[in-house]
Amino acid sequence: MRWVDVKESLKDFWFEFKRQKGGLLGIFLLVLLVFTALAAPYLTEPDIPKKWTTYWEGNPTNVPPVWYNYFTTKKLAPHKVLTYDDLKITAEGQDLGGGIKYYAFEFDYNNQYDLPPKDLIIKEIGVQLADLNSPAQIVITLYRPDGQKIELLSADLVEGSIYQIAKIGIVRNNVFNWASQFEDPKNLQGRVETIKSTMDVMEIIFAKTEPGILIDPQPLHGDYKFQVEIFTFNEGDKIDLKPMQIVLTGRTYGLMGTDYKGRDLWAGLIWGTRVSLIVGVSVAVLSVLIGIAYGVTSAYLGGWKDEFMQRVNEFVASIPTLPILILLGAAFKGHTTLWTIVFLLVMFGWTGIAKVARSMALQIKEQTYVEAARALGAGTGRIIFKHIMPQIMPYAFAVMALSVPGAVLTEASLSFLGLGDPTAVTWGQILYDAQTNSATINGYWWWVIPPGLAISLVALTFVLIGVALDRVLNPRLKRL
């Protein structure tokens, strides 16, 4: 019989809840957020939390998302990573005689952008040298669509070598010397060293061969071919091209761009969903349960016990929460964990709920069935948890939902102030990094707006659900 009553009650509740359009939207958004949190390892990478505090080598820094190109007239090159399977291998260990072996590969790049990649990085070439005093040699040559050829680099190749073309002084000199033959001599008078030190190497090698190439390079669209040649000079030298990576560092990256460490902000947004839900729901549930238990117990005990418990409640409620949290966060700075934040938020978050629960319990404990239970010898605990608490739980569910946004915003505020968990991927931490690196001043909107909107979305989700629950479970708020 009791099972039937519960089943009917749930049917009645769902019937009423379906009439709340805002509540249904909130449920849909909550399902979407939970799915995002659970699927984070599959939507991004499973090791994001471990690598979040490090610099993401090879990624461009402070670049907007790829779709930014749809809203700007100047098209920016996207990030591109090539592996062994993307290359055209033309020689692999070819014997040239005299102990010299030759390796060569090439790859094409179709430049249809107004701003080319920021850099060309060649890394993770497997190198084993029989004699460290006799390194291998690497030569990188660029063939342009206008028939021009530039030898970008000729240098030693040793184990662990990484070549960032735009940052190598030899490449800068080679590109400057090549481009100077097309530049108007008047533009170079007295400015050679200044131009050489400040020029964008990648813009110039992808620019038209015309006067102004060093001052105001104009993009040359078309197909470019990079040829990489490697020479070894000892019989025991070994070259393995398979682990190699070639990175064309983009001026746009992914769905949400990157920050000052080259971190994928899309991954940060996805993983931040987990933290927001864990912190928000944990704080809301614990605060409500503690507050209701405290308030109901205070009301039921009455007398001097009730007075004492209320004075304690008022004392805790009078403490300025945010300043105290800031002080405590500063005291634990560098050692703060998410569970420390949850504990601090719960410690100050139960007082208001306890006041409301007490006022409700004062009315319920005078009901006839409570008096009957007391007369039959029911203990205090049984009366509180079997007869009074069930009457307050509808209020508890509504206030839990409505308490989540406050917890999420407080955690984000602490993280924004630099007092959160520095090892956690949180939206507040992303905003803190943006603030400390002047993202707003520099116009890095993709670093600021998405996490702010994500926080607002979580708050909206639980407000919609909380208001709908309040209307359904509170008879005075029901609407026909």
Coordinates of C-alpha atoms in Angstrom, one line a residue:
M1 CA 0.0 0.0 0.0
R2 CA 2.8 2.4 0.9
W3 CA 4.5 1.6 -2.4
V4 CA 1.3 2.5 -4.3
D5 CA 1.1 5.8 -2.4
V6 CA 4.7 6.7 -3.3
K7 CA 4.1 5.8 -6.9
E8 CA 0.9 7.9 -7.0
S9 CA 2.7 10.8 -5.3
L10 CA 5.5 10.7 -7.9
K11 CA 2.9 10.7 -10.7
D12 CA 1.1 13.7 -9.2
F13 CA 4.4 15.5 -8.7
W14 CA 5.5 14.9 -12.3
F15 CA 2.1 16.0 -13.6
E16 CA 2.5 19.3 -11.8
F17 CA 6.1 19.7 -12.7
K18 CA 5.5 19.2 -16.4
R19 CA 3.3 22.3 -16.3
Q20 CA 6.3 24.4 -15.3
K21 CA 8.0 25.2 -18.6
G22 CA 11.0 26.9 -16.9
G23 CA 11.5 23.7 -14.8
L24 CA 11.5 21.5 -17.9
L25 CA 14.1 23.8 -19.5
G26 CA 16.1 23.6 -16.2
I27 CA 16.0 19.8 -16.3
F28 CA 17.2 19.8 -19.9
L29 CA 20.1 22.0 -19.1
L30 CA 21.0 19.9 -16.0
V31 CA 21.0 16.8 -18.1
L32 CA 23.3 18.5 -20.6
L33 CA 25.6 19.7 -17.9
V34 CA 25.8 16.3 -16.2
F35 CA 26.5 14.6 -19.6
T36 CA 29.2 17.2 -20.3
A37 CA 30.8 16.5 -16.9
L38 CA 30.7 12.7 -17.3
A39 CA 31.9 12.8 -20.9
A40 CA 34.8 15.2 -20.2
P41 CA 37.5 12.6 -20.8
Y42 CA 36.0 11.7 -24.1
L43 CA 35.1 15.2 -25.3
T44 CA 38.7 16.4 -24.6
E45 CA 41.6 14.4 -23.1
P46 CA 41.6 12.2 -20.0
D47 CA 44.8 13.7 -18.6
I48 CA 43.7 17.4 -18.7
P49 CA 43.5 17.9 -14.9
K50 CA 47.2 16.6 -14.6
K51 CA 48.6 18.8 -17.3
W52 CA 46.5 21.9 -16.7
T53 CA 49.1 23.7 -14.5
T54 CA 51.8 23.2 -17.1
Y55 CA 52.7 25.0 -20.3
W56 CA 51.3 23.2 -23.4
E57 CA 54.3 23.0 -25.6
G58 CA 53.6 23.4 -29.3
N59 CA 50.3 25.2 -28.8
P60 CA 49.9 28.8 -29.8
T61 CA 49.4 31.3 -26.9
N62 CA 46.5 33.8 -26.6
V63 CA 44.9 33.0 -29.9
P64 CA 41.1 33.0 -30.7
P65 CA 39.0 30.1 -31.7
V66 CA 38.9 28.8 -35.3
W67 CA 35.3 30.1 -35.9
Y68 CA 36.6 33.6 -35.3
N69 CA 37.5 33.6 -39.0
Y70 CA 33.8 33.8 -39.9
F71 CA 33.5 37.2 -38.2
T72 CA 36.7 38.9 -39.4
T73 CA 37.9 40.1 -42.8
K74 CA 41.5 39.1 -42.1
K75 CA 41.7 35.3 -42.1
L76 CA 44.0 33.7 -39.6
A77 CA 45.7 30.3 -40.1
P78 CA 44.4 27.5 -37.9
H79 CA 46.7 25.2 -35.8
K80 CA 47.9 22.1 -37.6
V81 CA 49.9 19.1 -36.5
L82 CA 51.5 16.7 -38.9
T83 CA 52.8 13.2 -38.1
Y84 CA 54.8 10.6 -40.0
D85 CA 51.7 9.4 -41.9
D86 CA 51.1 13.0 -43.2
L87 CA 54.6 13.3 -44.8
K88 CA 55.9 12.3 -48.2
I89 CA 59.0 10.3 -47.5
T90 CA 61.5 10.6 -50.4
A91 CA 64.5 9.0 -48.8
E92 CA 65.0 7.0 -45.6
G93 CA 68.5 5.8 -45.0
Q94 CA 69.8 6.1 -48.5
D95 CA 73.5 5.3 -48.7
L96 CA 75.5 8.1 -50.3
G97 CA 78.8 6.5 -49.8
G98 CA 81.6 7.3 -47.4
G99 CA 79.4 6.3 -44.4
I100 CA 77.0 9.1 -45.2
K101 CA 73.3 8.3 -45.1
Y102 CA 70.5 10.5 -46.5
Y103 CA 66.9 11.0 -45.2
A104 CA 64.4 13.3 -46.8
F105 CA 60.7 14.1 -46.5
E106 CA 58.5 16.9 -47.6
F107 CA 55.0 18.2 -46.8
D108 CA 52.7 20.7 -48.5
Y109 CA 50.9 23.7 -47.0
N110 CA 48.1 25.4 -48.7
N111 CA 48.2 29.0 -47.6
Q112 CA 44.8 30.7 -48.0
Y113 CA 45.1 33.0 -45.0
D114 CA 46.0 36.7 -44.5
L115 CA 48.1 35.8 -41.5
P116 CA 50.1 32.6 -41.8
P117 CA 51.0 30.2 -38.9
K118 CA 53.0 31.8 -36.0
D119 CA 55.8 29.3 -36.2
L120 CA 56.9 26.0 -37.8
I121 CA 58.1 23.5 -35.2
I122 CA 59.9 20.2 -36.0
K123 CA 60.4 18.0 -32.9
E124 CA 60.7 14.5 -31.6
I125 CA 63.0 13.2 -34.4
G126 CA 64.5 9.9 -33.2
V127 CA 68.2 10.4 -33.2
Q128 CA 71.0 8.1 -32.0
L129 CA 74.5 9.2 -32.7
A130 CA 77.5 6.8 -32.6
D131 CA 79.8 9.8 -32.0
L132 CA 78.4 12.9 -30.2
N133 CA 81.2 15.0 -31.6
S134 CA 80.0 14.2 -35.1
P135 CA 76.4 15.3 -35.2
A136 CA 74.0 14.8 -38.0
Q137 CA 73.0 17.7 -40.3
I138 CA 69.5 19.0 -41.0
V139 CA 68.5 21.2 -43.9
I140 CA 65.1 22.8 -44.3
T141 CA 64.1 24.4 -47.6
L142 CA 60.9 26.1 -48.6
Y143 CA 59.6 26.1 -52.2
R144 CA 57.1 28.9 -52.8
P145 CA 54.2 29.0 -55.3
D146 CA 55.9 31.9 -57.2
G147 CA 59.0 29.7 -57.9
Q148 CA 61.2 31.2 -55.3
K149 CA 63.2 29.0 -53.0
I150 CA 64.4 29.8 -49.5
E151 CA 67.0 27.7 -47.5
L152 CA 65.6 28.4 -44.1
L153 CA 68.0 26.4 -42.0
S154 CA 71.2 24.3 -42.1
A155 CA 72.2 23.1 -38.6
D156 CA 73.4 20.3 -36.5
L157 CA 70.9 17.6 -35.5
V158 CA 71.4 15.9 -32.1
E159 CA 69.2 13.9 -29.8
G160 CA 66.3 16.0 -28.4
S161 CA 66.6 18.7 -31.0
I162 CA 63.6 21.0 -31.4
Y163 CA 63.5 23.5 -34.3
Q164 CA 61.2 26.5 -33.9
I165 CA 61.8 28.2 -37.2
A166 CA 60.5 31.7 -36.2
K167 CA 62.8 31.8 -33.2
I168 CA 66.1 30.7 -34.7
G169 CA 68.6 33.5 -35.4
I170 CA 70.1 31.8 -38.4
V171 CA 66.6 31.5 -40.0
R172 CA 65.9 35.1 -39.3
N173 CA 69.1 36.1 -41.0
N174 CA 68.5 33.9 -44.0
V175 CA 64.9 35.2 -44.5
F176 CA 66.0 38.8 -44.1
N177 CA 68.8 38.4 -46.7
W178 CA 66.4 36.7 -49.1
A179 CA 63.7 39.3 -48.7
S180 CA 66.1 42.2 -48.9
Q181 CA 66.6 41.7 -52.6
F182 CA 62.9 42.6 -53.2
E183 CA 62.7 45.5 -50.7
D184 CA 63.0 49.1 -51.6
P185 CA 66.4 50.2 -50.4
K186 CA 64.9 53.4 -49.0
N187 CA 63.0 51.3 -46.5
L188 CA 66.2 49.8 -45.2
Q189 CA 68.3 52.9 -44.8
G190 CA 69.4 53.0 -41.1
R191 CA 66.8 50.4 -40.1
V192 CA 68.4 47.1 -41.0
E193 CA 69.0 45.9 -37.4
T194 CA 65.6 47.1 -36.2
I195 CA 63.7 45.5 -39.0
K196 CA 65.7 42.2 -38.6
S197 CA 65.0 42.0 -34.9
T198 CA 61.3 42.8 -35.1
M199 CA 60.1 41.3 -38.3
D200 CA 57.7 38.4 -38.3
V201 CA 59.6 35.6 -40.1
M202 CA 56.5 33.5 -40.9
E203 CA 54.7 36.5 -42.5
I204 CA 57.6 37.2 -44.7
I205 CA 58.2 33.7 -46.0
F206 CA 54.5 33.6 -46.9
A207 CA 54.5 37.1 -48.5
K208 CA 54.6 38.5 -52.0
T209 CA 58.0 39.4 -53.4
E210 CA 57.5 43.1 -53.8
P211 CA 58.7 46.3 -52.2
G212 CA 57.4 46.5 -48.7
I213 CA 57.9 42.8 -48.0
L214 CA 60.0 43.6 -44.9
I215 CA 57.8 46.6 -43.8
D216 CA 54.3 45.6 -44.7
P217 CA 54.3 42.0 -46.1
Q218 CA 51.2 41.1 -48.1
P219 CA 50.1 37.4 -48.1
L220 CA 50.9 35.2 -51.1
H221 CA 48.3 32.5 -51.4
G222 CA 49.0 29.2 -52.9
D223 CA 50.7 25.8 -52.3
Y224 CA 54.0 25.8 -50.4
K225 CA 56.3 22.8 -50.1
F226 CA 58.7 22.3 -47.2
Q227 CA 61.6 19.9 -47.8
V228 CA 63.6 18.5 -44.9
E229 CA 66.8 16.7 -45.5
I230 CA 68.9 14.9 -42.9
F231 CA 72.5 13.7 -43.3
T232 CA 74.3 11.3 -41.0
F233 CA 78.1 10.7 -41.1
N234 CA 78.8 7.6 -39.1
E235 CA 77.8 4.0 -39.7
G236 CA 76.3 3.7 -36.2
D237 CA 74.0 6.7 -36.5
K238 CA 70.3 6.0 -36.5
I239 CA 67.4 8.2 -37.5
D240 CA 63.8 7.3 -36.8
L241 CA 61.3 9.6 -38.4
K242 CA 58.1 7.8 -37.1
P243 CA 57.8 9.6 -33.7
M244 CA 58.4 13.0 -35.3
Q245 CA 55.8 15.8 -35.1
I246 CA 55.6 18.9 -37.3
V247 CA 53.5 21.7 -35.8
L248 CA 52.3 24.7 -37.8
T249 CA 51.5 26.9 -34.8
G250 CA 48.2 28.5 -35.6
R251 CA 46.8 32.0 -35.1
T252 CA 43.5 30.3 -34.2
Y253 CA 43.0 27.2 -32.2
G254 CA 40.1 24.8 -31.4
L255 CA 36.6 25.7 -30.4
M256 CA 37.5 28.3 -27.7
G257 CA 41.1 29.4 -28.4
T258 CA 44.0 29.3 -25.9
D259 CA 45.4 31.2 -23.0
Y260 CA 48.9 32.5 -22.0
K261 CA 50.1 28.9 -21.5
G262 CA 48.7 27.6 -24.7
R263 CA 46.1 25.6 -22.9
D264 CA 42.9 24.7 -24.8
L265 CA 40.2 26.7 -23.2
W266 CA 37.5 24.4 -24.6
A267 CA 39.1 21.6 -22.4
G268 CA 39.0 24.0 -19.4
L269 CA 35.4 24.8 -19.9
I270 CA 34.4 21.1 -20.2
W271 CA 36.4 20.0 -17.1
G272 CA 35.2 23.0 -15.2
T273 CA 31.7 21.7 -15.5
R274 CA 32.6 18.8 -13.1
V275 CA 34.0 21.1 -10.5
S276 CA 31.0 23.5 -10.6
L277 CA 28.5 20.7 -10.2
I278 CA 30.5 18.9 -7.5
V279 CA 31.1 22.1 -5.5
G280 CA 27.6 23.5 -6.1
V281 CA 25.6 20.3 -5.3
S282 CA 27.8 19.3 -2.4
V283 CA 27.6 22.7 -0.7
A284 CA 23.8 22.9 -1.3
V285 CA 23.0 19.4 -0.1
L286 CA 25.2 19.6 3.0
S287 CA 24.1 23.1 3.9
V288 CA 20.4 22.3 3.6
L289 CA 20.6 19.0 5.5
I290 CA 22.6 20.6 8.3
G291 CA 20.4 23.7 8.4
I292 CA 17.1 21.7 8.5
A293 CA 18.4 19.2 11.1
Y294 CA 19.6 22.1 13.3
G295 CA 16.4 24.2 12.9
V296 CA 14.0 21.3 13.5
T297 CA 16.0 20.1 16.5
S298 CA 16.0 23.6 17.9
A299 CA 12.2 24.0 17.5
Y300 CA 11.4 20.6 18.9
L301 CA 13.6 21.0 22.0
G302 CA 12.2 24.5 22.8
G303 CA 13.0 26.3 26.0
W304 CA 16.5 27.4 26.9
K305 CA 18.0 24.9 24.5
D306 CA 16.1 26.5 21.6
E307 CA 17.3 30.0 22.8
F308 CA 20.9 28.8 23.1
M309 CA 20.8 27.2 19.6
Q310 CA 19.3 30.3 18.1
R311 CA 22.0 32.6 19.6
V312 CA 24.6 30.3 18.1
N313 CA 22.8 30.5 14.8
E314 CA 22.7 34.3 15.0
F315 CA 26.3 34.5 15.9
V316 CA 27.4 32.5 12.8
A317 CA 24.9 34.4 10.6
S318 CA 26.4 37.7 11.7
I319 CA 29.9 36.8 10.5
P320 CA 30.6 38.6 7.2
T321 CA 31.0 35.5 5.0
L322 CA 32.9 36.7 2.0
P323 CA 35.6 38.6 3.9
I324 CA 36.1 35.6 6.3
L325 CA 36.3 33.2 3.3
I326 CA 38.9 35.5 1.7
L327 CA 41.0 35.6 4.9
L328 CA 40.8 31.8 5.3
G329 CA 41.5 31.3 1.7
A330 CA 44.5 33.6 2.0
A331 CA 45.7 31.6 5.0
F332 CA 45.5 28.3 3.1
K333 CA 46.7 29.8 -0.2
G334 CA 48.7 27.3 -2.1
H335 CA 47.3 24.5 0.0
T336 CA 43.6 25.0 -0.7
T337 CA 41.7 22.1 -2.1
L338 CA 38.1 21.9 -3.5
W339 CA 37.0 20.0 -0.3
T340 CA 38.4 22.8 1.8
I341 CA 36.3 25.3 -0.1
V342 CA 33.3 23.0 0.2
F343 CA 33.8 22.8 4.0
L344 CA 34.2 26.6 4.3
L345 CA 31.1 27.3 2.3
V346 CA 29.0 24.8 4.2
M347 CA 30.3 26.2 7.5
F348 CA 28.7 29.5 6.8
G349 CA 25.8 28.4 4.5
W350 CA 23.4 26.7 6.8
T351 CA 22.2 29.5 9.1
G352 CA 19.4 31.0 6.9
I353 CA 18.0 27.6 6.1
A354 CA 18.0 26.7 9.8
K355 CA 15.9 29.8 10.6
V356 CA 13.2 28.9 8.1
A357 CA 13.2 25.2 9.1
R358 CA 12.7 26.2 12.7
S359 CA 9.7 28.3 12.0
M360 CA 8.2 25.5 9.9
A361 CA 8.9 22.9 12.6
L362 CA 7.3 25.1 15.4
Q363 CA 4.0 24.8 13.5
I364 CA 4.4 21.1 12.7
K365 CA 5.3 20.0 16.2
E366 CA 1.9 21.2 17.4
Q367 CA 0.0 19.0 15.0
T368 CA -2.2 16.2 16.4
Y369 CA -0.2 13.3 14.9
V370 CA 3.0 14.6 16.6
E371 CA 1.2 14.9 19.9
A372 CA -0.1 11.3 19.4
A373 CA 3.4 10.0 18.7
R374 CA 4.8 11.7 21.8
A375 CA 1.9 10.2 23.9
L376 CA 2.7 6.7 22.5
G377 CA 6.3 7.1 23.8
A378 CA 8.1 7.9 20.6
G379 CA 11.6 9.3 21.2
T380 CA 12.9 12.7 20.2
G381 CA 14.9 11.4 17.3
R382 CA 12.0 9.3 15.9
I383 CA 9.6 12.3 16.1
I384 CA 12.0 14.6 14.4
F385 CA 13.1 12.3 11.6
K386 CA 9.8 10.3 11.1
H387 CA 7.2 13.0 11.6
I388 CA 8.6 16.5 11.2
M389 CA 11.4 16.2 8.7
P390 CA 9.3 14.5 6.0
Q391 CA 7.0 17.6 6.1
I392 CA 9.9 19.9 5.5
M393 CA 11.6 17.9 2.8
P394 CA 9.6 19.6 -0.1
Y395 CA 11.0 22.9 1.1
A396 CA 14.5 21.3 1.3
F397 CA 14.5 20.1 -2.3
A398 CA 13.5 23.5 -3.6
V399 CA 16.1 25.4 -1.5
M400 CA 18.8 22.8 -2.4
A401 CA 18.3 23.7 -6.1
L402 CA 18.2 27.4 -5.3
S403 CA 21.4 27.2 -3.2
V404 CA 23.6 25.7 -5.9
P405 CA 24.1 29.0 -7.9
G406 CA 25.3 30.8 -4.8
A407 CA 27.8 28.1 -4.0
V408 CA 29.1 28.1 -7.6
L409 CA 29.4 31.9 -7.7
T410 CA 31.2 31.9 -4.3
E411 CA 33.7 29.2 -5.4
A412 CA 34.2 31.1 -8.7
S413 CA 34.8 34.4 -6.7
L414 CA 37.4 32.8 -4.5
S415 CA 39.2 31.3 -7.5
F416 CA 39.0 34.6 -9.3
L417 CA 40.7 36.2 -6.3
G418 CA 43.4 33.6 -6.5
L419 CA 42.2 31.8 -3.4
G420 CA 40.8 28.6 -4.9
D421 CA 42.5 25.3 -5.6
P422 CA 45.4 26.1 -8.0
T423 CA 45.5 22.5 -9.3
A424 CA 41.8 22.3 -10.2
V425 CA 40.4 23.1 -13.6
T426 CA 37.7 25.6 -12.6
W427 CA 36.0 28.5 -14.4
G428 CA 36.9 30.8 -11.6
Q429 CA 40.6 29.8 -12.0
I430 CA 40.4 30.5 -15.7
L431 CA 39.0 34.0 -15.0
Y432 CA 41.7 34.5 -12.4
D433 CA 44.4 33.7 -15.0
A434 CA 42.7 36.0 -17.5
Q435 CA 42.6 38.8 -15.0
T436 CA 46.2 38.5 -13.9
N437 CA 47.3 38.5 -17.6
S438 CA 45.2 41.5 -18.6
A439 CA 43.1 39.5 -21.0
T440 CA 40.3 42.1 -21.1
I441 CA 42.7 45.0 -21.8
N442 CA 44.4 43.0 -24.5
G443 CA 41.1 42.0 -26.1
Y444 CA 41.3 38.3 -25.4
W445 CA 37.5 38.0 -25.2
W446 CA 37.5 34.2 -25.7
W447 CA 39.4 33.9 -22.4
V448 CA 36.8 35.9 -20.4
I449 CA 33.3 35.6 -21.9
P450 CA 32.9 31.7 -22.2
P451 CA 33.7 30.9 -18.5
G452 CA 31.5 33.8 -17.4
L453 CA 28.6 32.5 -19.5
A454 CA 29.2 28.9 -18.2
I455 CA 28.9 30.1 -14.6
S456 CA 25.7 32.0 -15.6
L457 CA 24.3 28.9 -17.3
V458 CA 24.8 26.7 -14.2
A459 CA 23.2 29.4 -12.0
L460 CA 20.2 29.7 -14.5
T461 CA 19.8 25.9 -14.6
F462 CA 19.3 25.5 -10.9
V463 CA 17.3 28.7 -10.4
L464 CA 14.8 27.4 -13.0
I465 CA 14.6 24.0 -11.3
G466 CA 14.4 25.5 -7.8
V467 CA 11.6 28.0 -8.7
A468 CA 9.7 25.2 -10.4
L469 CA 10.0 22.9 -7.4
D470 CA 9.0 25.7 -5.1
R471 CA 5.8 26.3 -7.1
V472 CA 5.0 22.6 -7.3
L473 CA 5.7 21.7 -3.6
N474 CA 4.5 24.9 -2.0
P475 CA 0.7 25.1 -2.4
R476 CA 0.7 28.9 -2.0
L477 CA 2.8 29.3 -5.1
K478 CA 1.0 26.8 -7.4
R479 CA -0.4 28.4 -10.6
L480 CA -3.3 27.0 -12.6

